[in-house]
Short mmCIF file of C-alpha atoms and ligand atoms in Angstrom, two decimals:
data_model
loop_
_atom_site.label_atom_id
_atom_site.label_comp_id
_atom_site.label_asym_id
_atom_site.label_seq_id
_atom_site.Cartn_x
_atom_site.Cartn_y
_atom_site.Cartn_z
CA MET A 298 0.00 0.00 0.00
CA ASN A 299 2.80 2.40 0.86
CA VAL A 300 4.72 1.53 -2.30
CA TYR A 301 1.60 2.45 -4.27
CA ASP A 302 1.06 5.65 -2.28
CA SER A 303 4.70 6.61 -2.84
CA GLU A 304 4.15 6.14 -6.58
CA ILE A 305 1.15 8.47 -6.37
CA ILE A 306 3.27 11.05 -4.51
CA ALA A 307 6.08 10.66 -7.07
CA ALA A 308 3.54 11.32 -9.84
CA LEU A 309 2.47 14.54 -8.10
CA LEU A 310 6.09 15.63 -7.74
CA GLN A 311 6.90 14.82 -11.36
CA GLU A 312 3.90 16.86 -12.53
CA LYS A 313 5.52 19.70 -10.65
CA GLY A 314 8.75 19.18 -12.59
CA LEU A 315 10.74 17.41 -9.89
CA GLU A 316 12.94 14.42 -10.73
CA GLU A 317 13.87 11.39 -8.71
CA VAL A 318 17.44 11.24 -7.35
CA THR A 319 19.25 8.26 -5.89
CA SER A 320 20.46 9.62 -2.55
CA PRO A 321 19.30 12.14 0.07
CA GLU A 322 22.58 14.05 -0.33
CA LYS A 323 21.41 15.11 -3.81
CA ALA A 324 17.76 15.74 -2.94
CA ASP A 325 15.94 19.06 -2.67
CA VAL A 326 13.02 17.30 -1.03
CA VAL A 327 12.96 14.10 1.02
CA LEU A 328 9.63 12.57 1.92
CA LEU A 329 9.33 9.65 4.30
CA ASN A 330 6.19 7.65 3.67
CA THR A 331 5.49 5.94 6.96
CA CYS A 332 3.68 3.06 8.64
CA SER A 333 2.24 2.89 12.16
CA VAL A 334 0.95 -0.64 12.22
CA ARG A 335 3.50 -1.77 14.80
CA GLU A 336 5.77 0.21 17.11
CA LEU A 337 8.84 -1.13 15.34
CA ALA A 338 7.75 0.50 12.09
CA GLU A 339 7.60 3.87 13.86
CA GLN A 340 10.97 3.34 15.54
CA LYS A 341 12.57 2.77 12.15
CA ILE A 342 11.29 6.13 10.97
CA HIS A 343 12.69 7.90 14.05
CA THR A 344 16.09 6.36 13.26
CA ARG A 345 15.85 7.34 9.59
CA LEU A 346 14.87 10.89 10.47
CA GLY A 347 17.95 11.12 12.71
CA GLN A 348 20.17 10.00 9.82
CA LEU A 349 18.56 12.48 7.42
CA ARG A 350 18.97 15.26 9.96
CA ILE A 351 22.74 14.62 9.98
CA ILE A 352 22.84 14.78 6.16
CA GLN A 353 20.89 18.03 6.29
CA GLU A 354 23.29 19.53 8.83
CA THR A 355 26.49 18.37 7.18
CA THR A 356 26.06 18.15 3.41
CA ASN A 357 22.62 19.30 2.27
CA PRO A 358 21.44 22.30 4.33
CA THR A 359 18.66 23.32 1.92
CA MET A 360 17.02 19.89 1.92
CA ILE A 361 13.31 20.01 2.81
CA MET A 362 11.98 17.11 4.86
CA GLY A 363 8.41 15.93 5.04
CA VAL A 364 6.81 13.04 6.90
CA VAL A 365 3.75 11.61 5.21
CA GLY A 366 1.42 8.62 5.68
CA CYS A 367 0.11 6.81 8.73
CA MET A 368 2.75 7.94 11.23
CA ALA A 369 2.21 11.55 10.21
CA GLN A 370 -1.50 11.00 10.79
CA ASN A 371 -0.91 9.24 14.09
CA LEU A 372 1.68 11.48 15.72
CA LYS A 373 0.75 14.79 14.09
CA LYS A 374 1.77 17.77 16.19
CA SER A 375 4.10 15.85 18.47
CA LEU A 376 6.31 15.05 15.45
CA LEU A 377 6.29 18.67 14.39
CA GLN A 378 7.11 19.84 17.92
CA LYS A 379 9.85 17.32 18.65
CA LYS A 380 11.54 17.53 15.24
CA PRO A 381 11.92 21.17 14.27
CA TYR A 382 13.73 20.22 11.05
CA ILE A 383 10.58 18.61 9.58
CA THR A 384 8.85 21.09 7.27
CA PHE A 385 5.60 19.29 6.70
CA ILE A 386 3.41 16.50 8.04
CA LEU A 387 0.74 15.08 5.77
CA GLY A 388 -1.70 12.26 6.45
CA PRO A 389 -2.68 9.63 3.85
CA ASP A 390 -5.49 11.77 2.40
CA SER A 391 -3.46 14.98 2.02
CA TYR A 392 -0.91 14.15 -0.66
CA ARG A 393 -2.55 16.44 -3.22
CA ASN A 394 -1.22 19.35 -1.13
CA ILE A 395 2.41 18.47 -1.78
CA PRO A 396 2.91 20.54 -4.98
CA LYS A 397 1.28 23.56 -3.32
CA ILE A 398 3.46 23.24 -0.22
CA LEU A 399 6.60 23.06 -2.31
CA THR A 400 5.81 26.30 -4.13
CA SER A 401 4.85 28.22 -1.01
CA ASN A 402 7.39 29.99 1.15
CA ARG A 403 9.25 26.96 2.42
CA THR A 404 11.52 28.47 4.99
CA SER A 405 9.05 30.37 7.11
CA SER A 406 6.00 28.11 7.13
CA ARG A 407 5.63 24.63 8.44
CA VAL A 408 2.57 22.74 7.31
CA ILE A 409 0.46 20.09 8.98
CA ASP A 410 -2.54 18.53 7.25
CA THR A 411 -4.02 15.37 8.66
CA HIS A 412 -7.58 15.89 7.55
CA LEU A 413 -9.09 12.49 6.76
CA SER A 414 -11.42 12.50 3.78
CA SER A 415 -14.30 10.16 3.13
CA MET A 416 -13.82 10.70 -0.61
CA GLU A 417 -10.14 10.90 -1.53
CA LEU A 418 -9.24 8.01 -3.84
CA TYR A 419 -6.46 9.71 -5.82
CA ASP A 420 -8.47 9.06 -8.95
CA GLY A 421 -7.13 10.59 -12.12
CA LEU A 422 -3.48 10.32 -11.06
CA PHE A 423 -1.34 7.73 -12.77
CA PRO A 424 1.25 6.41 -10.30
CA ALA A 425 4.89 6.99 -11.31
CA ARG A 426 5.92 3.33 -11.33
CA HIS A 427 9.42 2.09 -11.99
CA GLU A 428 9.53 -0.26 -14.93
CA GLY A 429 8.91 -3.82 -13.84
CA ILE A 430 6.72 -6.88 -13.78
CA ASN A 431 4.03 -5.99 -11.27
CA ALA A 432 1.84 -2.90 -11.05
CA TRP A 433 0.12 -2.27 -7.71
CA ILE A 434 -3.36 -0.80 -8.05
CA SER A 435 -5.25 0.44 -5.04
CA ILE A 436 -8.97 -0.28 -5.44
CA SER A 437 -10.12 1.02 -2.08
CA ARG A 438 -8.79 3.08 0.80
CA GLY A 439 -9.41 3.09 4.55
CA CYS A 440 -10.94 0.40 6.74
CA ASP A 441 -14.18 0.05 8.70
CA LYS A 442 -13.43 -3.27 10.38
CA PHE A 443 -11.92 -1.85 13.58
CA CYS A 444 -10.02 -4.94 14.69
CA THR A 445 -9.26 -3.99 18.27
CA TYR A 446 -5.44 -4.14 17.92
CA CYS A 447 -5.26 -2.15 14.70
CA ILE A 448 -4.42 1.52 14.09
CA VAL A 449 -5.34 1.51 10.39
CA PRO A 450 -9.00 2.64 10.73
CA TYR A 451 -7.72 5.67 12.69
CA THR A 452 -4.85 6.57 10.37
CA ARG A 453 -6.49 5.83 7.04
CA GLY A 454 -10.08 6.69 7.80
CA ARG A 455 -13.32 5.29 6.44
CA GLU A 456 -13.45 2.66 3.77
CA ARG A 457 -14.31 3.80 0.24
CA SER A 458 -13.96 2.14 -3.15
CA ARG A 459 -12.85 3.50 -6.50
CA SER A 460 -15.14 3.16 -9.50
CA SER A 461 -14.49 0.09 -11.61
CA GLU A 462 -14.11 2.34 -14.69
CA SER A 463 -11.23 4.19 -13.06
CA ILE A 464 -9.56 0.95 -11.97
CA LEU A 465 -9.94 -0.63 -15.42
CA GLN A 466 -8.53 2.47 -17.05
CA GLU A 467 -5.49 2.41 -14.76
CA ALA A 468 -5.03 -1.32 -15.36
CA LYS A 469 -5.14 -0.89 -19.15
CA ARG A 470 -2.61 1.91 -18.97
CA ALA A 471 -0.30 -0.20 -16.81
CA ILE A 472 -0.54 -3.07 -19.32
CA ASP A 473 0.19 -0.66 -22.20
CA LYS A 474 3.29 0.48 -20.29
CA GLY A 475 4.52 -3.11 -20.21
CA PHE A 476 3.37 -4.43 -16.84
CA VAL A 477 2.24 -8.05 -17.10
CA GLU A 478 1.03 -8.60 -13.55
CA ILE A 479 -1.40 -6.55 -11.48
CA THR A 480 -1.87 -6.75 -7.72
CA LEU A 481 -5.03 -5.12 -6.41
CA LEU A 482 -4.68 -3.45 -3.04
CA GLY A 483 -7.04 -2.61 -0.23
CA GLN A 484 -7.06 -2.98 3.55
CA ASN A 485 -10.08 -5.19 2.90
CA VAL A 486 -9.74 -5.74 -0.77
CA ASN A 487 -12.73 -8.07 -0.98
CA SER A 488 -15.20 -5.69 0.66
CA TYR A 489 -14.85 -3.61 -2.53
CA ARG A 490 -18.19 -2.13 -3.64
CA SER A 491 -19.04 0.00 -6.64
CA SER A 492 -22.11 0.80 -8.71
CA SER A 493 -21.09 -1.96 -11.13
CA GLY A 494 -20.74 -4.65 -8.48
CA GLY A 495 -18.54 -6.12 -5.81
CA PHE A 496 -15.06 -7.63 -5.73
CA SER A 497 -15.80 -10.75 -7.78
CA GLU A 498 -17.26 -8.66 -10.63
CA LEU A 499 -14.20 -6.44 -10.60
CA LEU A 500 -11.83 -9.42 -10.66
CA LEU A 501 -13.75 -10.91 -13.52
CA GLN A 502 -13.54 -7.73 -15.60
CA LEU A 503 -9.82 -7.31 -14.98
CA ALA A 504 -9.05 -10.97 -15.66
CA GLN A 505 -10.33 -10.52 -19.20
CA LEU A 506 -7.98 -7.65 -20.11
CA SER A 507 -5.79 -8.62 -23.02
CA GLY A 508 -2.07 -8.60 -22.32
CA LEU A 509 -2.50 -9.29 -18.60
CA LYS A 510 -0.63 -12.43 -17.59
CA ARG A 511 -1.34 -12.51 -13.85
CA LEU A 512 -3.82 -10.94 -11.45
CA ARG A 513 -3.33 -10.94 -7.67
CA TYR A 514 -4.83 -9.10 -4.70
CA THR A 515 -4.12 -8.41 -1.04
CA SER A 516 -5.49 -8.55 1.68
CA PRO A 517 -8.94 -10.08 1.73
CA HIS A 518 -10.84 -10.42 5.01
CA PRO A 519 -12.18 -13.92 5.81
CA GLN A 520 -15.62 -12.46 6.58
CA ASP A 521 -15.97 -11.06 3.05
CA MET A 522 -14.56 -14.04 1.17
CA ASN A 523 -17.49 -15.45 -0.80
CA ASP A 524 -18.31 -18.20 -3.30
CA ASP A 525 -18.29 -15.78 -6.23
CA VAL A 526 -14.67 -14.81 -5.62
CA ILE A 527 -13.69 -18.47 -5.29
CA ALA A 528 -15.55 -19.18 -8.57
CA VAL A 529 -13.54 -16.49 -10.37
CA HIS A 530 -10.32 -18.15 -9.14
CA LYS A 531 -11.51 -21.43 -10.57
CA ASP A 532 -12.83 -20.08 -13.87
CA TYR A 533 -10.08 -17.56 -14.63
CA TYR A 534 -7.00 -19.51 -13.57
CA PRO A 535 -4.16 -19.07 -14.61
CA VAL A 536 -4.70 -15.31 -15.07
CA VAL A 537 -6.21 -15.10 -11.58
CA CYS A 538 -3.37 -16.66 -9.59
CA ASP A 539 -3.81 -19.67 -7.32
CA HIS A 540 -2.72 -17.80 -4.23
CA ILE A 541 -4.80 -16.17 -1.50
CA HIS A 542 -3.31 -14.27 1.42
CA LEU A 543 -6.01 -14.72 4.04
CA PRO A 544 -5.07 -13.26 7.44
CA LEU A 545 -6.11 -15.55 10.31
CA GLN A 546 -4.44 -13.71 13.26
CA SER A 547 -5.35 -16.36 15.87
CA GLY A 548 -6.76 -19.88 16.07
CA SER A 549 -8.60 -19.29 19.35
CA ASN A 550 -12.23 -18.17 19.17
CA SER A 551 -12.04 -16.16 22.38
CA ILE A 552 -9.01 -14.24 21.08
CA LEU A 553 -10.61 -13.76 17.66
CA LYS A 554 -13.63 -12.32 19.44
CA ALA A 555 -11.48 -10.03 21.58
CA MET A 556 -9.75 -8.93 18.37
CA ASN A 557 -13.15 -8.23 16.74
CA ARG A 558 -12.20 -10.37 13.77
CA THR A 559 -15.89 -11.41 13.32
CA TYR A 560 -15.24 -15.05 12.35
CA THR A 561 -14.46 -18.26 14.19
CA TRP A 562 -11.65 -20.71 13.44
CA GLU A 563 -14.31 -23.17 12.29
CA HIS A 564 -15.57 -20.68 9.70
CA TYR A 565 -12.04 -19.96 8.55
CA LEU A 566 -11.30 -23.67 8.19
CA SER A 567 -14.46 -24.27 6.19
CA LEU A 568 -13.42 -21.40 3.89
CA VAL A 569 -10.02 -23.01 3.38
CA GLU A 570 -11.68 -26.32 2.55
CA LYS A 571 -14.02 -24.65 0.07
CA ILE A 572 -11.15 -22.79 -1.59
CA ARG A 573 -9.00 -25.91 -1.84
CA SER A 574 -11.81 -28.02 -3.21
CA ALA A 575 -12.44 -25.42 -5.94
CA VAL A 576 -8.74 -24.91 -6.76
CA PRO A 577 -6.65 -27.80 -5.36
CA THR A 578 -3.30 -26.14 -6.14
CA MET A 579 -4.23 -22.96 -4.23
CA SER A 580 -1.50 -21.65 -1.97
CA ILE A 581 -2.85 -20.03 1.19
CA THR A 582 -0.73 -17.64 3.22
CA THR A 583 -1.62 -15.68 6.33
CA ASP A 584 -0.85 -13.10 9.02
CA MET A 585 -0.63 -14.12 12.68
CA ILE A 586 -0.36 -12.19 15.94
CA VAL A 587 1.00 -13.79 19.14
CA GLY A 588 0.61 -12.39 22.63
CA PHE A 589 -2.64 -10.47 22.23
CA PRO A 590 -3.89 -9.35 25.70
CA GLY A 591 -5.43 -12.34 27.49
CA GLU A 592 -3.85 -14.96 25.19
CA THR A 593 -3.39 -18.02 27.44
CA GLU A 594 -1.14 -21.02 26.78
CA LYS A 595 -4.31 -22.85 25.68
CA ASP A 596 -5.26 -20.09 23.21
CA TYR A 597 -1.75 -20.22 21.81
CA GLU A 598 -1.77 -24.04 21.52
CA ASP A 599 -5.15 -23.79 19.73
CA THR A 600 -3.52 -21.38 17.29
CA LEU A 601 -0.65 -23.77 16.54
CA ASP A 602 -3.23 -26.53 16.21
CA MET A 603 -5.10 -24.44 13.64
CA MET A 604 -1.84 -23.91 11.74
CA GLU A 605 -1.43 -27.72 11.68
CA LYS A 606 -4.98 -28.07 10.39
CA VAL A 607 -4.60 -25.50 7.60
CA ARG A 608 -0.90 -25.96 6.79
CA PHE A 609 -0.25 -22.51 5.35
CA ASP A 610 2.24 -22.08 2.51
CA ALA A 611 3.75 -19.10 4.31
CA ALA A 612 2.90 -16.62 7.05
CA PHE A 613 3.81 -13.19 8.34
CA MET A 614 4.01 -13.59 12.11
CA PHE A 615 4.09 -10.72 14.61
CA LYS A 616 4.26 -10.08 18.32
CA TYR A 617 1.29 -8.04 19.46
CA SER A 618 2.29 -4.39 19.62
CA PRO A 619 -0.07 -2.11 21.61
CA ARG A 620 -1.13 0.88 19.50
CA PRO A 621 -2.27 3.86 21.56
CA GLY A 622 -5.80 4.90 20.66
CA THR A 623 -6.99 1.41 19.71
CA LYS A 624 -9.48 -0.52 21.82
CA ALA A 625 -6.96 -3.21 22.73
CA ALA A 626 -4.49 -0.63 24.02
CA ILE A 627 -6.57 -0.13 27.15
CA LEU A 628 -6.53 -3.87 27.91
CA VAL A 629 -3.79 -5.08 30.22
CA ASP A 630 -0.91 -6.41 28.11
CA THR A 631 -0.96 -9.73 30.01
CA VAL A 632 1.63 -11.64 28.03
CA PRO A 633 5.18 -10.73 29.12
CA GLU A 634 7.64 -9.79 26.37
CA ASP A 635 9.79 -12.90 26.88
CA VAL A 636 6.72 -15.15 26.60
CA LYS A 637 5.71 -13.36 23.39
CA SER A 638 9.20 -14.04 22.01
CA VAL A 639 9.07 -17.73 22.94
CA ARG A 640 5.61 -18.06 21.36
CA LEU A 641 6.66 -16.23 18.21
CA ASN A 642 9.82 -18.28 17.74
CA ARG A 643 8.00 -21.58 18.14
CA MET A 644 5.35 -20.42 15.68
CA ILE A 645 8.01 -19.41 13.15
CA ARG A 646 9.68 -22.82 13.47
CA LEU A 647 6.36 -24.58 12.87
CA GLN A 648 5.57 -22.40 9.85
CA ASN A 649 9.07 -22.90 8.38
CA LYS A 650 8.52 -26.64 8.63
CA HIS A 651 5.16 -26.38 6.85
CA THR A 652 6.58 -24.08 4.17
CA LEU A 653 9.43 -26.48 3.45
CA GLU A 654 7.14 -29.53 3.39
CA LYS A 655 4.71 -27.77 1.02
CA ASN A 656 7.59 -26.76 -1.24
CA GLN A 657 9.20 -30.20 -1.17
CA ALA A 658 5.88 -31.66 -2.31
CA LEU A 659 6.39 -29.71 -5.56
CA ILE A 660 9.63 -31.55 -6.42
CA GLY A 661 9.07 -33.42 -9.68
CA LYS A 662 6.03 -31.29 -10.55
CA LYS A 663 5.78 -28.91 -13.51
CA VAL A 664 5.01 -25.30 -12.64
CA GLU A 665 4.44 -22.15 -14.64
CA ILE A 666 6.97 -19.41 -13.81
CA LEU A 667 6.77 -15.72 -14.62
CA VAL A 668 10.41 -14.70 -15.22
CA GLU A 669 11.40 -11.63 -13.17
CA LYS A 670 15.14 -10.95 -13.22
CA GLU A 671 18.69 -12.22 -13.01
CA SER A 672 19.39 -14.09 -9.78
CA THR A 673 21.34 -11.94 -7.33
CA LYS A 674 23.75 -14.77 -6.55
CA ASN A 675 24.57 -16.15 -9.98
CA PRO A 676 24.41 -14.38 -13.39
CA TYR A 677 23.83 -17.73 -15.12
CA GLU A 678 20.60 -18.11 -13.20
CA MET A 679 17.33 -16.21 -13.15
CA MET A 680 14.52 -15.87 -10.64
CA GLY A 681 10.82 -15.91 -11.21
CA ARG A 682 7.62 -16.66 -9.38
CA THR A 683 5.05 -19.40 -9.57
CA SER A 684 1.40 -18.46 -9.72
CA THR A 685 1.32 -19.58 -6.08
CA ASN A 686 3.79 -16.74 -5.38
CA LYS A 687 6.82 -18.91 -4.64
CA ILE A 688 10.29 -17.90 -5.79
CA VAL A 689 12.02 -20.26 -8.25
CA ILE A 690 15.66 -20.17 -9.40
CA PHE A 691 16.41 -21.68 -12.84
CA PRO A 692 19.06 -21.52 -15.61
CA ALA A 693 19.18 -18.23 -17.52
CA LEU A 694 19.16 -19.96 -20.89
CA LYS A 695 16.88 -18.46 -23.59
CA VAL A 696 14.55 -16.66 -21.16
CA LYS A 697 13.92 -13.00 -20.52
CA PRO A 698 11.94 -11.05 -17.93
CA LYS A 699 8.14 -11.22 -18.38
CA ASP A 700 8.28 -14.63 -20.18
CA LEU A 701 5.93 -17.29 -18.87
CA ILE A 702 7.78 -20.60 -18.88
CA THR A 703 7.02 -24.10 -17.64
CA ARG A 704 9.67 -25.98 -15.72
CA THR A 705 9.98 -28.98 -13.40
CA ILE A 706 10.91 -28.29 -9.79
CA THR A 707 14.02 -30.24 -8.77
CA ASP A 708 14.72 -28.96 -5.25
CA ALA A 709 13.28 -26.88 -2.38
CA GLN A 710 15.36 -25.13 0.26
CA GLY A 711 14.01 -22.71 2.84
CA VAL A 712 11.37 -20.66 1.03
CA THR A 713 13.00 -21.05 -2.41
CA LEU A 714 12.30 -23.56 -5.16
CA PHE A 715 14.94 -24.63 -7.70
CA SER A 716 14.64 -25.98 -11.22
CA LYS A 717 18.01 -27.34 -12.30
CA PRO A 718 18.66 -28.92 -15.74
N1 SAH B 51 -5.89 -5.13 6.30
C1 SAH B 51 -5.08 -6.24 6.39
C2 SAH B 51 -3.69 -5.97 6.95
C3 SAH B 51 -3.50 -5.00 8.01
S1 SAH B 51 -1.94 -4.75 8.72
C4 SAH B 51 -5.81 -7.29 7.18
O1 SAH B 51 -6.78 -7.05 7.84
O2 SAH B 51 -5.40 -8.40 7.14
C5 SAH B 51 -1.04 -6.20 8.40
C6 SAH B 51 -0.94 -7.13 9.55
O3 SAH B 51 -0.28 -6.52 10.63
C7 SAH B 51 -2.24 -7.61 10.14
O4 SAH B 51 -2.83 -8.63 9.40
C8 SAH B 51 -1.84 -8.06 11.52
O5 SAH B 51 -1.42 -9.40 11.52
C9 SAH B 51 -0.63 -7.18 11.81
N2 SAH B 51 -0.93 -6.17 12.84
C10 SAH B 51 -1.80 -5.15 12.75
N3 SAH B 51 -1.83 -4.45 13.92
C11 SAH B 51 -0.96 -5.07 14.75
C12 SAH B 51 -0.54 -4.84 16.09
N4 SAH B 51 -1.04 -3.86 16.81
N5 SAH B 51 0.40 -5.66 16.62
C13 SAH B 51 0.91 -6.69 15.89
N6 SAH B 51 0.55 -6.94 14.65
C14 SAH B 51 -0.37 -6.16 14.06
FE1 SF4 B 52 -6.64 -3.40 10.56
FE2 SF4 B 52 -8.54 -5.22 10.80
FE3 SF4 B 52 -8.81 -3.22 9.05
FE4 SF4 B 52 -7.03 -5.14 8.59
S1 SF4 B 52 -9.25 -5.41 8.72
S2 SF4 B 52 -6.70 -2.94 8.38
S3 SF4 B 52 -6.31 -5.62 10.64
S4 SF4 B 52 -8.76 -3.03 11.26
#
């Protein structure tokens, strides 16, 4: 989402005549597009701001610094007060102000705009993407789910969807520019709603665009995953990829309830079964949180048990991080930090085992690979991705980026697949 937003911001800056440079030492303007989802993300920005401050003081005194995105929205005035060298603070709905700010009197005025809009969709702007394989396209903004641990509904505001015409237009333009894969983005991508239908209708329209080799999306919410979306996966494979990233968060119903996730593990499991029976090759990945307030050893064991039941292809796993202002932040953080670490590490070990076993099961099987680039380790090898979103390394013979090739998997190590001659 932030990559896409940065491309929108870059487009606004380019319209203004600014060009991208490769280092802050050479920059007139440095914008940090930020995330607040966990405390660690915010800490990284504080560190980066400190480094930029040194560059400003030593080598680039006229550099203008702005903080934009969720952390700007979240910390607002306190950022401006504590960091006098920041010139402007803009929340996720205020990027259209950037050109105006840059032409105004920069030295005397500092600007803060964290007004959340119920309408801003950045329609009509074509993101300044770097050439590549995949184009991100945001189809909705904001979130109304209010999971109790999550800051997103507060930093990104109310959920709203773009029109399907605008999305289709952007997709066609991206394909004309040479992108062969599209990934649709939304905090709840599958609660998309427009006058011409819901998420499944949108997927169906996009899947039929000529020149598009692969269509992906992230992240859907289990509550909004319906039969129509699953049917589009089945009917439009291989354009619609056989991968769904379906965040589970916890395998304990009492924790899911306390998180306000609005589904039970039984419902989630039945969804997984439905998806796999429609598309047997489907890879399912997830997000997990350990150490939510009140998570007992039993809740945690139930979560690992659920991971055994589902056997995810991969997972992003996090320690619960209290976010001030959210409902969960007022609950007592009952799980001590060292227990969170132990739980997280054990969960990662279990997931690594599942990932490897799933990947080893592909040895001897033929898979379709979208070629991406030269391998970083060996110029005689290239890397690409399966439709299931797994990385494969293969010989660089007679292939070029954006080719779709079919190869037999010969080995699996860690998260990577190999196809040797
Ligand atoms: N809208 C998406 C993703 C939101 S943020 C969704 O609902 O799935 C990405 C992930 O960060 C979440 O899925 C969750 O696992 C994690 N996350 C969000 N808030 C968190 C918090 N306070 N502490 C730890 N992890 C968090
Ligand atoms: Fe956050 Fe929940 Fe919305 Fe995802 S669905 S962005 S986790 S509130």
